PDB file of C-alpha atoms in Angstrom:
ATOM      1  CA  GLY A 281      97.463 103.264  78.616  1.00 71.00           C
ATOM      2  CA  PHE A 282     100.886 101.731  78.549  1.00 72.00           C
ATOM      3  CA  THR A 283     102.638 102.455  81.881  1.00 67.00           C
ATOM      4  CA  GLY A 284      99.471 104.118  83.020  1.00 68.00           C
ATOM      5  CA  MET A 285      97.486 103.431  86.202  1.00 69.00           C
ATOM      6  CA  THR A 286      93.788 102.949  86.908  1.00 71.00           C
ATOM      7  CA  TYR A 287      93.771 106.660  87.713  1.00 72.00           C
ATOM      8  CA  GLU A 288      93.383 107.331  83.964  1.00 77.00           C
ATOM      9  CA  ALA A 289      90.160 105.463  83.722  1.00 81.00           C
ATOM     10  CA  ASP A 290      88.670 106.645  86.973  1.00 85.00           C
ATOM     11  CA  PRO A 291      86.921 109.611  85.488  1.00 87.00           C
ATOM     12  CA  VAL A 292      85.112 107.416  82.836  1.00 89.00           C
ATOM     13  CA  ALA A 293      84.224 104.913  85.621  1.00 89.00           C
ATOM     14  CA  GLU A 294      82.888 107.819  87.797  1.00 92.00           C
ATOM     15  CA  ALA A 295      80.787 109.197  84.920  1.00 93.00           C
ATOM     16  CA  CYS A 296      79.330 105.740  84.264  1.00 92.00           C
ATOM     17  CA  SER A 297      78.452 105.370  88.009  1.00 92.00           C
ATOM     18  CA  GLN A 298      76.791 108.745  88.037  1.00 95.00           C
ATOM     19  CA  MET A 299      74.670 107.564  85.195  1.00 94.00           C
ATOM     20  CA  GLY A 300      73.604 104.427  87.231  1.00 93.00           C
ATOM     21  CA  LEU A 301      75.940 102.095  85.351  1.00 92.00           C
ATOM     22  CA  ASP A 302      78.268  99.677  87.262  1.00 92.00           C
ATOM     23  CA  ALA A 303      81.933 100.154  86.233  1.00 90.00           C
ATOM     24  CA  VAL A 304      85.289  98.805  87.194  1.00 85.00           C
ATOM     25  CA  THR A 305      88.793  99.836  86.438  1.00 84.00           C
ATOM     26  CA  VAL A 306      91.294  97.143  85.823  1.00 85.00           C
ATOM     27  CA  LEU A 307      94.846  96.823  86.993  1.00 82.00           C
ATOM     28  CA  LEU A 308      96.545  94.996  84.124  1.00 84.00           C
ATOM     29  CA  PRO A 309      99.326  92.380  84.641  1.00 83.00           C
ATOM     30  CA  GLY A 310     102.640  93.763  85.636  1.00 80.00           C
ATOM     31  CA  HIS A 311     101.149  97.009  86.965  1.00 78.00           C
ATOM     32  CA  GLY A 312     100.623  98.326  90.386  1.00 76.00           C
ATOM     33  CA  TYR A 313     103.847  97.816  92.351  1.00 72.00           C
ATOM     34  CA  ALA A 314     105.008 100.632  94.647  1.00 75.00           C
ATOM     35  CA  ALA A 315     108.654  99.559  94.748  1.00 80.00           C
ATOM     36  CA  LYS A 316     110.487 100.348  91.546  1.00 78.00           C
ATOM     37  CA  PRO A 317     112.587  97.243  91.499  1.00 82.00           C
ATOM     38  CA  GLU A 318     109.581  95.054  91.858  1.00 83.00           C
ATOM     39  CA  GLN A 319     107.819  97.044  89.145  1.00 79.00           C
ATOM     40  CA  VAL A 320     110.757  96.657  86.790  1.00 80.00           C
ATOM     41  CA  ARG A 321     110.705  92.890  87.461  1.00 83.00           C
ATOM     42  CA  GLN A 322     106.948  92.637  86.864  1.00 82.00           C
ATOM     43  CA  PHE A 323     107.193  94.722  83.638  1.00 81.00           C
ATOM     44  CA  SER A 324     109.754  92.269  82.310  1.00 84.00           C
ATOM     45  CA  ARG A 325     107.097  89.480  82.554  1.00 87.00           C
ATOM     46  CA  ILE A 326     104.283  91.287  80.679  1.00 87.00           C
ATOM     47  CA  THR A 327     103.157  89.596  77.505  1.00 92.00           C
ATOM     48  CA  GLY A 328     100.569  90.573  74.830  1.00 94.00           C
ATOM     49  CA  ASP A 329      98.731  87.380  75.434  1.00 96.00           C
ATOM     50  CA  GLY A 330      98.742  88.034  79.171  1.00 94.00           C
ATOM     51  CA  LEU A 331      97.282  91.485  78.767  1.00 94.00           C
ATOM     52  CA  LEU A 332      94.515  90.202  76.442  1.00 97.00           C
ATOM     53  CA  GLU A 333      93.715  87.291  78.694  1.00 97.00           C
ATOM     54  CA  ALA A 334      93.395  89.562  81.701  1.00 94.00           C
ATOM     55  CA  ALA A 335      90.748  91.515  79.722  1.00 95.00           C
ATOM     56  CA  ARG A 336      88.975  88.224  78.788  1.00 97.00           C
ATOM     57  CA  ILE A 337      88.777  87.183  82.426  1.00 96.00           C
ATOM     58  CA  VAL A 338      87.327  90.531  83.610  1.00 95.00           C
ATOM     59  CA  ILE A 339      84.789  90.443  80.764  1.00 97.00           C
ATOM     60  CA  ALA A 340      83.783  86.811  81.593  1.00 97.00           C
ATOM     61  CA  GLU A 341      83.309  87.724  85.169  1.00 96.00           C
ATOM     62  CA  ALA A 342      81.096  90.723  84.043  1.00 95.00           C
ATOM     63  CA  ARG A 343      79.134  88.398  81.834  1.00 96.00           C
ATOM     64  CA  CYS A 344      78.153  86.316  84.840  1.00 96.00           C
ATOM     65  CA  ARG A 345      76.640  89.352  86.423  1.00 95.00           C
ATOM     66  CA  TYR A 346      75.263  91.430  83.644  1.00 94.00           C
ATOM     67  CA  GLN A 347      73.121  90.951  80.545  1.00 94.00           C
ATOM     68  CA  ARG A 348      75.130  93.583  78.565  1.00 95.00           C
ATOM     69  CA  VAL A 349      78.889  94.391  78.801  1.00 96.00           C
ATOM     70  CA  ALA A 350      80.754  97.375  77.405  1.00 96.00           C
ATOM     71  CA  ILE A 351      84.313  98.219  77.462  1.00 96.00           C
ATOM     72  CA  PHE A 352      86.415 101.448  77.468  1.00 95.00           C
ATOM     73  CA  GLY A 353      90.173 101.723  76.887  1.00 93.00           C
ATOM     74  CA  GLN A 354      92.622 104.505  76.345  1.00 90.00           C
ATOM     75  CA  SER A 355      95.843 104.145  74.284  1.00 90.00           C
ATOM     76  CA  MET A 356      97.087 100.606  74.859  1.00 92.00           C
ATOM     77  CA  GLY A 357      93.774  99.923  76.747  1.00 93.00           C
ATOM     78  CA  GLY A 358      92.060 101.086  73.594  1.00 95.00           C
ATOM     79  CA  ALA A 359      93.830  98.493  71.529  1.00 97.00           C
ATOM     80  CA  ILE A 360      92.878  95.852  74.087  1.00 97.00           C
ATOM     81  CA  ALA A 361      89.215  97.065  74.090  1.00 97.00           C
ATOM     82  CA  LEU A 362      89.041  96.867  70.256  1.00 98.00           C
ATOM     83  CA  GLN A 363      90.568  93.411  70.296  1.00 98.00           C
ATOM     84  CA  MET A 364      87.902  92.342  72.795  1.00 98.00           C
ATOM     85  CA  ALA A 365      85.305  93.850  70.444  1.00 98.00           C
ATOM     86  CA  ALA A 366      86.854  91.996  67.484  1.00 98.00           C
ATOM     87  CA  GLU A 367      86.535  88.717  69.465  1.00 98.00           C
ATOM     88  CA  GLN A 368      82.787  89.431  70.023  1.00 98.00           C
ATOM     89  CA  ARG A 369      83.221  89.548  73.689  1.00 98.00           C
ATOM     90  CA  VAL A 370      81.481  92.843  74.387  1.00 98.00           C
ATOM     91  CA  ASP A 371      78.247  94.438  73.387  1.00 98.00           C
ATOM     92  CA  ALA A 372      79.710  97.963  72.852  1.00 97.00           C
ATOM     93  CA  CYS A 373      83.187  99.496  72.869  1.00 97.00           C
ATOM     94  CA  ALA A 374      84.436 103.028  73.450  1.00 96.00           C
ATOM     95  CA  VAL A 375      88.065 104.100  72.985  1.00 96.00           C
ATOM     96  CA  ALA A 376      90.233 107.078  73.330  1.00 92.00           C
ATOM     97  CA  ALA A 377      93.385 107.420  71.326  1.00 91.00           C
ATOM     98  CA  PRO A 378      93.712 103.612  70.767  1.00 94.00           C
ATOM     99  CA  ALA A 379      97.231 102.581  70.100  1.00 92.00           C
ATOM    100  CA  LEU A 380      96.902 100.863  66.812  1.00 93.00           C
ATOM    101  CA  ARG A 381     100.252 101.965  65.357  1.00 90.00           C
ATOM    102  CA  LEU A 382     103.447 103.005  67.064  1.00 88.00           C
ATOM    103  CA  ALA A 383     105.981 105.468  65.832  1.00 86.00           C
ATOM    104  CA  THR A 384     107.961 104.069  62.881  1.00 88.00           C
ATOM    105  CA  ASN A 385     111.117 103.671  64.898  1.00 88.00           C
ATOM    106  CA  ALA A 386     109.353 101.668  67.569  1.00 85.00           C
ATOM    107  CA  GLU A 387     107.637  99.438  65.008  1.00 87.00           C
ATOM    108  CA  ILE A 388     111.040  98.539  63.659  1.00 89.00           C
ATOM    109  CA  LEU A 389     113.207  98.493  66.781  1.00 88.00           C
ATOM    110  CA  ILE A 390     110.812  96.808  69.433  1.00 87.00           C
ATOM    111  CA  PRO A 391     110.732  93.412  67.593  1.00 87.00           C
ATOM    112  CA  LEU A 392     114.405  93.525  67.041  1.00 87.00           C
ATOM    113  CA  LEU A 393     115.552  94.513  70.472  1.00 84.00           C
ATOM    114  CA  SER A 394     112.858  93.328  72.859  1.00 76.00           C
ATOM    115  CA  TRP A 395     114.622  89.951  73.390  1.00 78.00           C
ATOM    116  CA  ALA A 396     117.123  91.683  75.522  1.00 82.00           C
ATOM    117  CA  GLY A 397     115.695  92.786  78.967  1.00 78.00           C
ATOM    118  CA  PHE A 398     116.496  96.454  79.467  1.00 78.00           C
ATOM    119  CA  THR A 399     114.762  99.621  80.743  1.00 77.00           C
ATOM    120  CA  LEU A 400     114.591 102.994  79.196  1.00 76.00           C
ATOM    121  CA  THR A 401     113.778 106.140  81.109  1.00 78.00           C
ATOM    122  CA  SER A 402     110.575 107.820  80.170  1.00 73.00           C
ATOM    123  CA  ASN A 403     110.833 111.495  79.561  1.00 69.00           C
ATOM    124  CA  LEU A 404     107.044 111.906  79.603  1.00 61.00           C
ATOM    125  CA  GLN A 405     106.280 115.480  80.759  1.00 60.00           C
ATOM    126  CA  GLN A 406     102.703 116.614  81.060  1.00 58.00           C
ATOM    127  CA  ASP A 407     101.176 119.973  81.800  1.00 62.00           C
ATOM    128  CA  PHE A 408      98.612 118.138  84.045  1.00 54.00           C
ATOM    129  CA  TYR A 409      98.663 115.511  86.681  1.00 52.00           C
ATOM    130  CA  LEU A 410      98.951 112.100  85.178  1.00 51.00           C
ATOM    131  CA  PRO A 411     100.672 109.415  87.380  1.00 57.00           C
ATOM    132  CA  CYS A 412     102.550 106.840  85.415  1.00 65.00           C
ATOM    133  CA  TYR A 413     105.767 104.919  85.593  1.00 70.00           C
ATOM    134  CA  ASP A 414     109.067 106.639  84.760  1.00 74.00           C
ATOM    135  CA  PHE A 415     110.518 103.945  82.653  1.00 72.00           C
ATOM    136  CA  TYR A 416     109.734 101.482  79.907  1.00 76.00           C
ATOM    137  CA  HIS A 417     110.881  97.846  79.893  1.00 80.00           C
ATOM    138  CA  SER A 418     111.815  96.322  76.503  1.00 84.00           C
ATOM    139  CA  LYS A 419     109.712  93.198  77.062  1.00 87.00           C
ATOM    140  CA  ALA A 420     106.671  95.214  78.085  1.00 86.00           C
ATOM    141  CA  LEU A 421     107.192  97.325  74.974  1.00 88.00           C
ATOM    142  CA  ARG A 422     106.976  94.081  73.015  1.00 90.00           C
ATOM    143  CA  ALA A 423     103.741  93.216  74.570  1.00 91.00           C
ATOM    144  CA  LEU A 424     102.509  96.626  73.640  1.00 91.00           C
ATOM    145  CA  TRP A 425     103.620  96.218  70.098  1.00 93.00           C
ATOM    146  CA  GLN A 426     101.949  92.790  69.925  1.00 95.00           C
ATOM    147  CA  VAL A 427      98.569  94.058  71.294  1.00 96.00           C
ATOM    148  CA  CYS A 428      98.615  97.002  68.853  1.00 95.00           C
ATOM    149  CA  ARG A 429      99.344  94.762  65.784  1.00 96.00           C
ATOM    150  CA  ARG A 430      96.683  92.210  66.763  1.00 97.00           C
ATOM    151  CA  ALA A 431      93.994  94.863  67.332  1.00 97.00           C
ATOM    152  CA  ARG A 432      94.915  96.664  64.080  1.00 96.00           C
ATOM    153  CA  ASN A 433      94.699  93.395  62.251  1.00 97.00           C
ATOM    154  CA  SER A 434      91.349  92.532  63.768  1.00 98.00           C
ATOM    155  CA  LEU A 435      89.425  95.777  63.186  1.00 97.00           C
ATOM    156  CA  THR A 436      87.324  94.314  60.394  1.00 98.00           C
ATOM    157  CA  ASP A 437      86.006  91.622  62.754  1.00 98.00           C
ATOM    158  CA  ILE A 438      84.260  94.056  64.961  1.00 98.00           C
ATOM    159  CA  THR A 439      80.515  93.976  64.756  1.00 98.00           C
ATOM    160  CA  CYS A 440      79.438  95.838  67.918  1.00 98.00           C
ATOM    161  CA  PRO A 441      78.909  99.717  68.190  1.00 98.00           C
ATOM    162  CA  VAL A 442      82.212 101.480  68.663  1.00 98.00           C
ATOM    163  CA  TYR A 443      82.799 105.039  69.707  1.00 97.00           C
ATOM    164  CA  ALA A 444      86.361 106.184  69.048  1.00 95.00           C
ATOM    165  CA  ALA A 445      87.797 109.531  69.978  1.00 93.00           C
ATOM    166  CA  HIS A 446      91.355 110.293  68.325  1.00 85.00           C
ATOM    167  CA  SER A 447      93.148 113.542  67.799  1.00 84.00           C
ATOM    168  CA  HIS A 448      94.449 114.308  64.386  1.00 82.00           C
ATOM    169  CA  ASN A 449      97.762 115.196  66.272  1.00 80.00           C
ATOM    170  CA  ASP A 450      98.128 111.644  67.679  1.00 75.00           C
ATOM    171  CA  THR A 451     100.140 109.388  65.371  1.00 69.00           C
ATOM    172  CA  THR A 452      99.165 106.081  67.028  1.00 65.00           C
TER     173      THR A 452
END
């Protein structure tokens, strides 16, 4: 998901592996820097197109090795997975809480304010271990908004099987 790490997808990859399926977790553009100043700089460079192109590249590499390719994504990764399914790039798609709609305030403010490069502190508090970045960057938020909108607008183009898990308490 947005500001997440490959740690989030590791349980899914491990379950696939235990079933005899090959699986990879992907570090999306702008992610994976240990030093916070560098992470902030990289987050400022994230684009919606860049996130989607990274997924296209990984899928194309998988297509060279495998006859059938499936994708899993959670939150922002779910929106990316659905967009890849809409583009007919995968044979199956599974998503958990795909980010197809942001909070109303975010839907309004992100396009208006994301031209300015600034960071916001994340107040994400979980009752369980979930490593993630402790800030949001305005330009990365715009990339998230773009990916969500594109996936939401492309849902009717999906023809492959899709499994979606989504809580009724999740507003995205």
